[in-house]
CSV table of C-alpha atoms in Angstrom, one decimal:
chain,number,residue,atom,x,y,z
A,1,MET,CA,-0.1,62.8,-18.0
A,2,PRO,CA,2.4,60.4,-16.9
A,3,ALA,CA,1.4,56.7,-16.2
A,4,ARG,CA,0.9,56.0,-12.5
A,5,PHE,CA,0.8,52.8,-10.3
A,6,TRP,CA,0.4,52.2,-6.5
A,7,SER,CA,1.4,49.8,-3.9
A,8,CYS,CA,1.6,50.4,-0.3
A,9,GLY,CA,3.4,49.5,2.9
A,10,ALA,CA,0.9,49.5,5.7
A,11,ASP,CA,0.5,48.2,9.4
A,12,SER,CA,0.5,44.3,9.6
A,13,THR,CA,-3.3,44.6,10.0
A,14,ARG,CA,-4.0,45.4,6.4
A,15,ALA,CA,-0.7,43.7,4.9
A,16,SER,CA,-2.3,41.4,2.9
A,17,GLY,CA,-4.9,43.8,1.4
A,18,LEU,CA,-4.9,44.4,-2.5
A,19,TYR,CA,-5.7,47.6,-4.3
A,20,SER,CA,-7.3,47.4,-7.7
A,21,GLY,CA,-7.6,50.5,-9.6
A,22,THR,CA,-8.8,51.8,-12.8
A,23,SER,CA,-6.6,51.3,-16.0
A,24,GLU,CA,-4.8,54.3,-15.0
A,25,TYR,CA,-3.0,51.9,-12.5
A,26,GLU,CA,-0.4,49.8,-14.2
A,27,ALA,CA,0.3,47.4,-11.4
A,28,CYS,CA,-0.4,46.9,-7.8
A,29,THR,CA,1.3,44.7,-5.0
A,30,ALA,CA,0.5,43.9,-1.4
A,31,GLY,CA,2.6,42.5,1.3
A,32,PRO,CA,4.5,43.8,4.4
A,33,SER,CA,7.0,45.5,2.3
A,34,ALA,CA,4.9,46.8,-0.4
A,35,LEU,CA,4.7,50.6,-1.3
A,36,PHE,CA,2.2,52.8,-3.3
A,37,LEU,CA,4.2,54.2,-6.2
A,38,LEU,CA,3.3,57.1,-8.4
A,39,ARG,CA,5.2,57.8,-11.5
A,40,VAL,CA,5.4,61.8,-12.1
A,41,SER,CA,8.5,63.8,-13.2
A,42,ALA,CA,11.7,64.3,-11.2
A,43,PRO,CA,14.7,64.9,-9.0
A,44,THR,CA,16.3,67.5,-7.2
A,45,THR,CA,17.2,67.5,-3.3
A,46,SER,CA,17.0,71.3,-3.1
A,47,GLN,CA,13.3,71.2,-3.4
A,48,LEU,CA,12.6,69.0,-0.5
A,49,THR,CA,11.5,72.0,1.8
A,50,ARG,CA,9.2,73.3,-1.0
A,51,ILE,CA,7.8,70.0,-1.3
A,52,ARG,CA,7.3,69.6,2.4
A,53,GLU,CA,5.6,73.1,2.6
A,54,LEU,CA,3.3,71.8,-0.4
A,55,PHE,CA,2.3,68.6,1.1
A,56,GLN,CA,1.8,69.7,5.1
A,57,PRO,CA,-1.6,71.5,4.5
A,58,THR,CA,-3.2,68.7,2.5
A,59,LEU,CA,-1.9,66.0,4.9
A,60,SER,CA,-3.1,68.0,7.8
A,61,PHE,CA,-6.4,68.4,6.3
A,62,LEU,CA,-6.9,64.7,5.6
A,63,GLY,CA,-5.8,63.8,9.2
A,64,TYR,CA,-2.1,62.5,8.7
A,65,GLU,CA,1.4,63.7,10.1
A,66,LEU,CA,4.1,63.8,7.4
A,67,TYR,CA,6.7,61.4,9.3
A,68,ASP,CA,9.3,61.6,6.8
A,69,LEU,CA,10.4,63.0,3.5
A,70,ALA,CA,13.4,62.0,1.7
A,71,LEU,CA,14.7,62.1,-2.2
A,72,THR,CA,16.9,59.3,-2.8
A,73,GLY,CA,18.8,57.9,-6.0
A,74,ALA,CA,19.8,59.7,-9.0
A,75,GLY,CA,18.6,60.2,-12.6
A,76,ARG,CA,15.9,57.8,-13.6
A,77,ASN,CA,16.3,56.0,-10.3
A,78,THR,CA,15.3,58.9,-8.2
A,79,THR,CA,12.6,58.3,-5.7
A,80,LEU,CA,10.7,60.8,-3.4
A,81,ARG,CA,9.8,58.8,-0.4
A,82,VAL,CA,6.8,60.0,1.6
A,83,GLN,CA,6.3,58.3,5.1
A,84,ILE,CA,2.8,59.2,6.7
A,85,ASP,CA,1.5,58.4,10.2
A,86,ARG,CA,-1.5,59.0,12.4
A,87,PRO,CA,-2.4,57.7,15.9
A,88,GLN,CA,-4.6,54.8,14.8
A,89,GLY,CA,-2.0,53.5,12.2
A,90,VAL,CA,-1.7,53.6,8.5
A,91,THR,CA,-3.4,51.2,6.0
A,92,LEU,CA,-3.4,50.3,2.5
A,93,ASP,CA,-6.4,52.5,1.9
A,94,ASP,CA,-4.7,55.5,3.6
A,95,CYS,CA,-1.5,55.1,1.4
A,96,GLU,CA,-3.9,55.2,-1.7
A,97,ARG,CA,-6.0,58.0,-0.6
A,98,VAL,CA,-2.7,60.0,0.2
A,99,SER,CA,-1.0,59.0,-3.0
A,100,LYS,CA,-4.1,60.3,-5.2
A,101,SER,CA,-4.2,63.7,-3.4
A,102,LEU,CA,-0.3,64.3,-3.6
A,103,SER,CA,-0.4,63.2,-7.2
A,104,ALA,CA,-2.8,66.1,-7.8
A,105,LEU,CA,-0.5,68.5,-5.9
A,106,LEU,CA,2.6,67.4,-7.7
A,107,ASP,CA,0.9,67.6,-11.3
A,108,GLN,CA,-0.1,71.2,-10.3
A,109,ALA,CA,3.0,72.3,-8.8
A,110,ASP,CA,5.5,70.4,-10.7
A,111,PRO,CA,8.2,71.0,-8.1
A,112,LEU,CA,10.9,68.6,-9.6
A,113,PRO,CA,12.4,69.1,-13.1
A,114,THR,CA,12.9,65.4,-14.0
A,115,ARG,CA,11.2,62.0,-13.8
A,116,TYR,CA,10.9,60.3,-10.3
A,117,ASP,CA,8.9,57.8,-8.4
A,118,LEU,CA,6.9,58.9,-5.6
A,119,GLU,CA,6.6,56.4,-2.8
A,120,VAL,CA,3.9,56.8,0.0
A,121,SER,CA,4.3,54.4,2.8
A,122,SER,CA,3.6,54.1,6.6
A,123,PRO,CA,6.8,54.1,9.1
A,124,GLY,CA,6.3,50.3,9.6
A,125,ALA,CA,6.0,48.1,12.6
A,126,GLU,CA,9.7,48.7,13.7
A,127,ARG,CA,9.6,52.6,13.1
A,128,PRO,CA,12.5,54.6,14.7
A,129,LEU,CA,11.7,56.4,17.9
A,130,ARG,CA,13.0,59.8,17.3
A,131,ASN,CA,12.1,62.2,20.0
A,132,LEU,CA,10.4,62.2,23.7
A,133,ASP,CA,7.0,62.7,22.0
A,134,GLU,CA,7.2,59.4,20.2
A,135,TYR,CA,8.6,57.7,23.3
A,136,ARG,CA,5.9,58.8,25.4
A,137,ARG,CA,3.1,57.8,22.5
A,138,PHE,CA,4.6,54.2,22.6
A,139,ILE,CA,4.6,53.7,26.5
A,140,GLY,CA,3.7,50.1,27.0
A,141,ARG,CA,5.0,48.9,23.6
A,142,ARG,CA,8.2,46.7,23.1
A,143,ALA,CA,11.3,48.7,22.1
A,144,ASN,CA,14.8,47.9,21.0
A,145,VAL,CA,17.3,50.4,22.3
A,146,ARG,CA,21.1,50.5,21.2
A,147,HIS,CA,22.8,52.7,24.0
A,148,ARG,CA,26.4,53.4,25.5
A,149,VAL,CA,27.6,51.9,28.7
A,150,GLY,CA,30.8,53.4,29.2
A,151,ASP,CA,32.9,52.7,26.5
A,152,ASN,CA,30.9,50.1,25.2
A,153,GLU,CA,27.5,49.6,23.3
A,154,GLN,CA,24.7,47.5,24.3
A,155,VAL,CA,21.2,46.5,23.2
A,156,ALA,CA,18.2,46.3,25.3
A,157,GLU,CA,15.0,45.2,24.3
A,158,GLY,CA,11.7,45.2,26.4
A,159,ARG,CA,8.6,47.0,27.4
A,160,LEU,CA,8.5,50.7,27.4
A,161,THR,CA,7.2,51.6,30.9
A,162,ALA,CA,8.4,55.3,31.6
A,163,VAL,CA,9.6,58.2,29.9
A,164,ALA,CA,11.2,61.2,31.6
A,165,GLU,CA,12.9,64.3,30.3
A,166,GLN,CA,16.3,62.7,30.8
A,167,MET,CA,15.8,58.8,30.6
A,168,ILE,CA,13.5,56.2,29.7
A,169,GLU,CA,12.7,52.7,31.4
A,170,LEU,CA,12.4,49.4,29.9
A,171,GLN,CA,11.0,46.4,31.6
A,172,LEU,CA,13.2,43.3,30.5
A,173,GLY,CA,12.3,39.7,30.7
A,174,GLU,CA,9.1,38.1,32.1
A,175,GLY,CA,7.8,36.6,35.3
A,176,LYS,CA,10.5,36.1,38.0
A,177,HIS,CA,13.3,37.1,35.4
A,178,GLN,CA,11.8,40.5,35.0
A,179,LYS,CA,13.7,43.7,35.7
A,180,THR,CA,13.5,47.3,34.9
A,181,VAL,CA,16.6,49.2,33.4
A,182,ALA,CA,16.9,53.0,33.2
A,183,ILE,CA,18.6,54.4,30.2
A,184,PRO,CA,19.6,58.0,30.1
A,185,LEU,CA,18.5,59.6,26.8
A,186,GLY,CA,21.8,61.0,26.2
A,187,ASP,CA,23.3,57.5,25.9
A,188,ILE,CA,20.8,56.3,23.5
A,189,LEU,CA,22.5,55.8,20.0
A,190,SER,CA,19.3,54.5,18.3
A,191,ALA,CA,15.8,53.2,19.1
A,192,ARG,CA,13.2,51.6,17.2
A,193,LEU,CA,9.8,49.7,18.2
A,194,ALA,CA,10.2,45.9,18.3
A,195,ILE,CA,7.5,43.4,17.2
A,196,ASP,CA,5.7,42.1,20.2
A,197,LEU,CA,4.5,38.4,19.6
A,198,SER,CA,2.4,38.5,22.7
A,199,ARG,CA,0.1,41.0,21.0
A,200,HIS,CA,-0.6,38.7,18.2
């Protein structure tokens, strides 16, 4: 049985928490950039589809969405990164719970041939916005949007106030300086949530 250790990136409300496991866990850290890590056995990118299919039923049963799955690095520095999500957010305890469940699945299925690290985390406070459903889910939150304007690029940051099939609306500024801009979805190059200091 390979040695395991966890740490977890979670929402800011739980970023200061600390997990202390049994002697099976070698190390544990906490903080906004911490991750739950699990040492298991190893890397091939061609197996991601199989791993996704392996994880999906368990994550759905536990009440989580598989937000992202990626295999990075090479050799002994290979990492399988799993990001989980749910409407109420993800905490350190959620990452620990999912890490243990995925550990059991990986031990049984052994989907990759060599050693690798498994990282389980949340998408983070500045998560990317990737599709209409995610824009709609975060109406009312601040967003940072990089978009085309003619031959140039601009960045707009403000509160997401409306989402249609072809565009989004952002409220920029406050008070008498407040204005609303409409950005066609086809012009958006990238978008992410932005930290809203007024909510803290």
